[in-house]
Amino acid sequence: MPAPGSADHGGLNSSRVRDRMVDRVRELGVRDPRVLDAMRSVPRHLFVDEALASRAYEDTALPIGHGQTISQPYIVARIAELALEGIADPRAARLLEVGTGCGYAAAVMAQLFGDVVSIERLRALHDRARENLRPLRLPNLRLVFGDGNRGVAAGAPYDAIVAAAAGDELPPAWIEQLKPGGRIVAPVGALHQQLIVAIKDASGRVQKTGKEAVRFVPLRGGVG
Ligand code: SAH
């Protein structure tokens, strides 16, 4: 039910549309109930432009301005599932997200992990994410403006680092800021991108596994 006094956005506040989106994500293979619950609880229509709100629960990426996109729900869920694997107590875990965009995935991750830091290099999107996230009141989520290639040293070390933008390789800062045993879930590659999981062992070495072909916006340097 919409809160008293709030617009109901043409039925988008109803849980039915969200349930259908989650059914689709499950059909595509994401089975972790924690992830599916998190996807059910975050109102994705609050993160897209009014003009696109009616499409907010389709399993598709949508433009958010500045040449960027809100990730496809399946991809957000898949990354969350891969990040959770091997973390005994996610509620006690710290996660860094590179590429806040409109803030949707950050909100999903904040349902799952104890502490979430999310960095964005475009000021306009960083500000927009802050606005989008305000009504959700997530005290365990911190937004940072800056170049995520350098990670966010102030919040390190992390149990997991996830990225929503693809570089040619993993930035060394991410590996440095990861706990031993921690994992990075990120798209890597230029023309052909792969979603990879990189696990850091006790000696600091990283073991990478390719998961599936994906298409993300590029990981850029500097801020804008
Ligand atoms: N997480 C978002 C996806 C946003 S798209 C979601 O919930 O849908 C990826 C974002 O990564 C873009 O906003 C882009 O500006 C940002 N990005 C690209 N390179 C970056 C970098 N080096 N540091 C931080 N953010 C970066």
GROMACS .gro file of C-alpha atoms and ligand atoms in nm:
model
  250
    1MET     CA    1   0.000   0.000   0.000
    2PRO     CA    2   0.129   0.349  -0.072
    3ALA     CA    3   0.204   0.557   0.234
    4PRO     CA    4  -0.072   0.808   0.314
    5GLY     CA    5  -0.028   1.118   0.106
    6SER     CA    6   0.219   0.963  -0.138
    7ALA     CA    7   0.139   0.919  -0.503
    8ASP     CA    8   0.101   0.554  -0.587
    9HIS     CA    9   0.293   0.597  -0.915
   10GLY     CA   10   0.035   0.412  -1.120
   11GLY     CA   11   0.050   0.098  -0.907
   12LEU     CA   12   0.429   0.082  -0.885
   13ASN     CA   13   0.418   0.084  -0.507
   14SER     CA   14   0.228  -0.242  -0.513
   15SER     CA   15   0.438  -0.545  -0.426
   16ARG     CA   16   0.288  -0.742  -0.717
   17VAL     CA   17   0.498  -0.572  -0.983
   18ARG     CA   18   0.806  -0.627  -0.771
   19ASP     CA   19   0.718  -0.994  -0.720
   20ARG     CA   20   0.698  -1.040  -1.096
   21MET     CA   21   1.042  -0.885  -1.140
   22VAL     CA   22   1.181  -1.118  -0.875
   23ASP     CA   23   1.016  -1.420  -1.042
   24ARG     CA   24   1.200  -1.329  -1.361
   25VAL     CA   25   1.532  -1.295  -1.176
   26ARG     CA   26   1.475  -1.638  -1.020
   27GLU     CA   27   1.394  -1.789  -1.362
   28LEU     CA   28   1.726  -1.659  -1.487
   29GLY     CA   29   1.899  -1.860  -1.215
   30VAL     CA   30   1.946  -1.648  -0.902
   31ARG     CA   31   1.822  -1.866  -0.615
   32ASP     CA   32   1.968  -1.711  -0.299
   33PRO     CA   33   1.657  -1.621  -0.093
   34ARG     CA   34   1.842  -1.337   0.081
   35VAL     CA   35   1.904  -1.174  -0.256
   36LEU     CA   36   1.549  -1.230  -0.380
   37ASP     CA   37   1.410  -1.078  -0.057
   38ALA     CA   38   1.637  -0.776  -0.095
   39MET     CA   39   1.524  -0.727  -0.456
   40ARG     CA   40   1.164  -0.749  -0.341
   41SER     CA   41   1.212  -0.485  -0.075
   42VAL     CA   42   1.381  -0.206  -0.275
   43PRO     CA   43   1.141   0.012  -0.481
   44ARG     CA   44   1.328   0.036  -0.813
   45HIS     CA   45   1.089   0.297  -0.954
   46LEU     CA   46   1.231   0.552  -0.710
   47PHE     CA   47   1.563   0.527  -0.896
   48VAL     CA   48   1.450   0.599  -1.251
   49ASP     CA   49   1.309   0.913  -1.416
   50GLU     CA   50   0.937   0.971  -1.384
   51ALA     CA   51   0.904   0.919  -1.762
   52LEU     CA   52   1.051   0.568  -1.736
   53ALA     CA   53   0.892   0.471  -1.405
   54SER     CA   54   0.633   0.249  -1.574
   55ARG     CA   55   0.922   0.031  -1.698
   56ALA     CA   56   1.105   0.020  -1.365
   57TYR     CA   57   1.015  -0.344  -1.297
   58GLU     CA   58   1.108  -0.480  -1.637
   59ASP     CA   59   1.423  -0.689  -1.625
   60THR     CA   60   1.620  -0.440  -1.828
   61ALA     CA   61   1.879  -0.166  -1.795
   62LEU     CA   62   1.738   0.187  -1.836
   63PRO     CA   63   1.908   0.523  -1.903
   64ILE     CA   64   1.969   0.748  -1.601
   65GLY     CA   65   2.131   1.037  -1.789
   66HIS     CA   66   2.497   1.133  -1.836
   67GLY     CA   67   2.539   0.835  -2.069
   68GLN     CA   68   2.492   0.591  -1.778
   69THR     CA   69   2.233   0.326  -1.696
   70ILE     CA   70   2.059   0.163  -1.403
   71SER     CA   71   2.173  -0.201  -1.419
   72GLN     CA   72   1.938  -0.481  -1.521
   73PRO     CA   73   1.778  -0.632  -1.207
   74TYR     CA   74   1.909  -0.981  -1.291
   75ILE     CA   75   2.265  -0.845  -1.303
   76VAL     CA   76   2.232  -0.666  -0.968
   77ALA     CA   77   2.098  -0.990  -0.817
   78ARG     CA   78   2.369  -1.204  -0.974
   79ILE     CA   79   2.646  -0.976  -0.847
   80ALA     CA   80   2.492  -0.976  -0.499
   81GLU     CA   81   2.469  -1.356  -0.502
   82LEU     CA   82   2.832  -1.394  -0.610
   83ALA     CA   83   2.947  -1.140  -0.350
   84LEU     CA   84   2.764  -1.326  -0.072
   85GLU     CA   85   2.918  -1.663  -0.157
   86GLY     CA   86   3.181  -1.756   0.097
   87ILE     CA   87   3.092  -1.478   0.343
   88ALA     CA   88   2.991  -1.647   0.666
   89ASP     CA   89   2.816  -1.349   0.823
   90PRO     CA   90   2.724  -1.082   0.566
   91ARG     CA   91   2.568  -0.867   0.837
   92ALA     CA   92   2.916  -0.828   0.983
   93ALA     CA   93   3.078  -0.773   0.642
   94ARG     CA   94   3.196  -0.458   0.468
   95LEU     CA   95   3.128  -0.409   0.099
   96LEU     CA   96   3.256  -0.148  -0.149
   97GLU     CA   97   3.055  -0.075  -0.463
   98VAL     CA   98   3.227   0.110  -0.748
   99GLY     CA   99   2.978   0.299  -0.967
  100THR     CA  100   2.684   0.419  -0.754
  101GLY     CA  101   2.494   0.553  -1.055
  102CYS     CA  102   2.140   0.625  -0.936
  103GLY     CA  103   2.197   0.423  -0.617
  104TYR     CA  104   1.971   0.124  -0.683
  105ALA     CA  105   2.228  -0.154  -0.643
  106ALA     CA  106   2.372   0.024  -0.338
  107ALA     CA  107   2.027   0.006  -0.177
  108VAL     CA  108   2.003  -0.366  -0.256
  109MET     CA  109   2.353  -0.432  -0.117
  110ALA     CA  110   2.266  -0.237   0.200
  111GLN     CA  111   1.987  -0.490   0.267
  112LEU     CA  112   2.244  -0.770   0.261
  113PHE     CA  113   2.575  -0.643   0.401
  114GLY     CA  114   2.656  -0.486   0.736
  115ASP     CA  115   2.837  -0.182   0.595
  116VAL     CA  116   2.826  -0.057   0.239
  117VAL     CA  117   3.040   0.217   0.084
  118SER     CA  118   2.953   0.320  -0.272
  119ILE     CA  119   3.164   0.552  -0.486
  120GLU     CA  120   3.063   0.746  -0.800
  121ARG     CA  121   3.284   0.964  -1.023
  122LEU     CA  122   3.008   1.184  -1.170
  123ARG     CA  123   2.900   1.454  -0.926
  124ALA     CA  124   2.551   1.484  -1.077
  125LEU     CA  125   2.482   1.112  -1.027
  126HIS     CA  126   2.636   1.107  -0.680
  127ASP     CA  127   2.399   1.391  -0.581
  128ARG     CA  128   2.106   1.221  -0.749
  129ALA     CA  129   2.175   0.891  -0.570
  130ARG     CA  130   2.178   1.077  -0.238
  131GLU     CA  131   1.833   1.220  -0.317
  132ASN     CA  132   1.697   0.885  -0.437
  133LEU     CA  133   1.822   0.703  -0.128
  134ARG     CA  134   1.709   0.957   0.132
  135PRO     CA  135   1.355   0.816   0.179
  136LEU     CA  136   1.494   0.464   0.231
  137ARG     CA  137   1.697   0.573   0.537
  138LEU     CA  138   1.982   0.326   0.516
  139PRO     CA  139   2.222   0.411   0.800
  140ASN     CA  140   2.467   0.139   0.692
  141LEU     CA  141   2.522   0.293   0.345
  142ARG     CA  142   2.779   0.566   0.281
  143LEU     CA  143   2.808   0.744  -0.054
  144VAL     CA  144   3.145   0.879  -0.163
  145PHE     CA  145   3.224   1.109  -0.457
  146GLY     CA  146   3.551   1.026  -0.634
  147ASP     CA  147   3.741   0.799  -0.870
  148GLY     CA  148   3.667   0.441  -0.774
  149ASN     CA  149   3.980   0.316  -0.949
  150ARG     CA  150   4.149   0.406  -0.622
  151GLY     CA  151   3.890   0.226  -0.412
  152VAL     CA  152   3.794   0.399  -0.087
  153ALA     CA  153   4.087   0.355   0.150
  154ALA     CA  154   3.899   0.507   0.444
  155GLY     CA  155   3.655   0.214   0.454
  156ALA     CA  156   3.910  -0.064   0.390
  157PRO     CA  157   3.963  -0.352   0.428
  158TYR     CA  158   3.654  -0.491   0.257
  159ASP     CA  159   3.509  -0.841   0.259
  160ALA     CA  160   3.382  -0.781  -0.093
  161ILE     CA  161   3.417  -0.525  -0.371
  162VAL     CA  162   3.162  -0.510  -0.653
  163ALA     CA  163   3.177  -0.296  -0.965
  164ALA     CA  164   2.911  -0.171  -1.205
  165ALA     CA  165   3.158  -0.049  -1.468
  166ALA     CA  166   3.410  -0.250  -1.671
  167GLY     CA  167   3.784  -0.185  -1.686
  168ASP     CA  168   4.049  -0.371  -1.885
  169GLU     CA  169   4.173  -0.522  -1.562
  170LEU     CA  170   4.116  -0.500  -1.188
  171PRO     CA  171   4.265  -0.183  -1.038
  172PRO     CA  172   4.547  -0.275  -0.792
  173ALA     CA  173   4.383  -0.058  -0.521
  174TRP     CA  174   4.084  -0.293  -0.511
  175ILE     CA  175   4.306  -0.592  -0.446
  176GLU     CA  176   4.501  -0.399  -0.180
  177GLN     CA  177   4.181  -0.292  -0.004
  178LEU     CA  178   4.038  -0.644   0.004
  179LYS     CA  179   4.068  -0.865   0.314
  180PRO     CA  180   4.249  -1.195   0.267
  181GLY     CA  181   3.972  -1.440   0.173
  182GLY     CA  182   3.770  -1.151   0.033
  183ARG     CA  183   3.631  -1.133  -0.320
  184ILE     CA  184   3.584  -0.891  -0.606
  185VAL     CA  185   3.287  -0.932  -0.841
  186ALA     CA  186   3.335  -0.712  -1.146
  187PRO     CA  187   3.296  -0.693  -1.522
  188VAL     CA  188   3.633  -0.696  -1.697
  189GLY     CA  189   3.718  -0.638  -2.063
  190ALA     CA  190   3.660  -0.389  -2.341
  191LEU     CA  191   3.472  -0.523  -2.643
  192HIS     CA  192   3.387  -0.854  -2.481
  193GLN     CA  193   3.329  -0.827  -2.109
  194GLN     CA  194   3.317  -1.110  -1.859
  195LEU     CA  195   3.175  -1.096  -1.511
  196ILE     CA  196   3.459  -1.229  -1.298
  197VAL     CA  197   3.501  -1.332  -0.937
  198ALA     CA  198   3.850  -1.270  -0.797
  199ILE     CA  199   3.932  -1.424  -0.461
  200LYS     CA  200   4.232  -1.302  -0.261
  201ASP     CA  201   4.411  -1.576  -0.069
  202ALA     CA  202   4.600  -1.543   0.259
  203SER     CA  203   4.926  -1.470   0.078
  204GLY     CA  204   4.764  -1.186  -0.118
  205ARG     CA  205   4.745  -1.375  -0.447
  206VAL     CA  206   4.430  -1.344  -0.655
  207GLN     CA  207   4.248  -1.630  -0.826
  208LYS     CA  208   4.007  -1.522  -1.099
  209THR     CA  209   3.710  -1.713  -1.238
  210GLY     CA  210   3.503  -1.597  -1.535
  211LYS     CA  211   3.127  -1.637  -1.481
  212GLU     CA  212   2.935  -1.505  -1.780
  213ALA     CA  213   2.939  -1.255  -2.065
  214VAL     CA  214   2.803  -0.915  -1.961
  215ARG     CA  215   2.770  -0.558  -2.090
  216PHE     CA  216   2.849  -0.270  -1.858
  217VAL     CA  217   2.942   0.094  -1.910
  218PRO     CA  218   3.320   0.154  -1.905
  219LEU     CA  219   3.516   0.218  -1.586
  220ARG     CA  220   3.662   0.564  -1.642
  221GLY     CA  221   3.939   0.756  -1.471
  222GLY     CA  222   3.911   1.083  -1.282
  223VAL     CA  223   3.592   1.263  -1.182
  224GLY     CA  224   3.334   1.465  -1.376
  225SAH     N1  225   2.512   0.065  -0.959
  225SAH     C1  226   2.429   0.129  -1.058
  225SAH     C2  227   2.485   0.116  -1.198
  225SAH     C3  228   2.538   0.245  -1.247
  225SAH     S1  229   2.617   0.239  -1.404
  225SAH     C4  230   2.288   0.073  -1.047
  225SAH     O1  231   2.243   0.056  -0.937
  225SAH     O2  232   2.220   0.053  -1.145
  225SAH     C5  233   2.786   0.249  -1.356
  225SAH     C6  234   2.832   0.376  -1.290
  225SAH     O3  235   2.973   0.366  -1.273
  225SAH     C7  236   2.809   0.505  -1.369
  225SAH     O4  237   2.730   0.592  -1.292
  225SAH     C8  238   2.950   0.561  -1.390
  225SAH     O5  239   2.956   0.702  -1.382
  225SAH     C9  240   3.025   0.497  -1.275
  225SAH     N2  241   3.171   0.490  -1.290
  225SAH    C10  242   3.244   0.465  -1.401
  225SAH     N3  243   3.376   0.470  -1.373
  225SAH    C11  244   3.385   0.498  -1.239
  225SAH    C12  245   3.495   0.520  -1.150
  225SAH     N4  246   3.621   0.512  -1.190
  225SAH     N5  247   3.468   0.548  -1.021
  225SAH    C13  248   3.339   0.556  -0.976
  225SAH     N6  249   3.232   0.540  -1.054
  225SAH    C14  250   3.255   0.511  -1.185
   0.00000   0.00000   0.00000
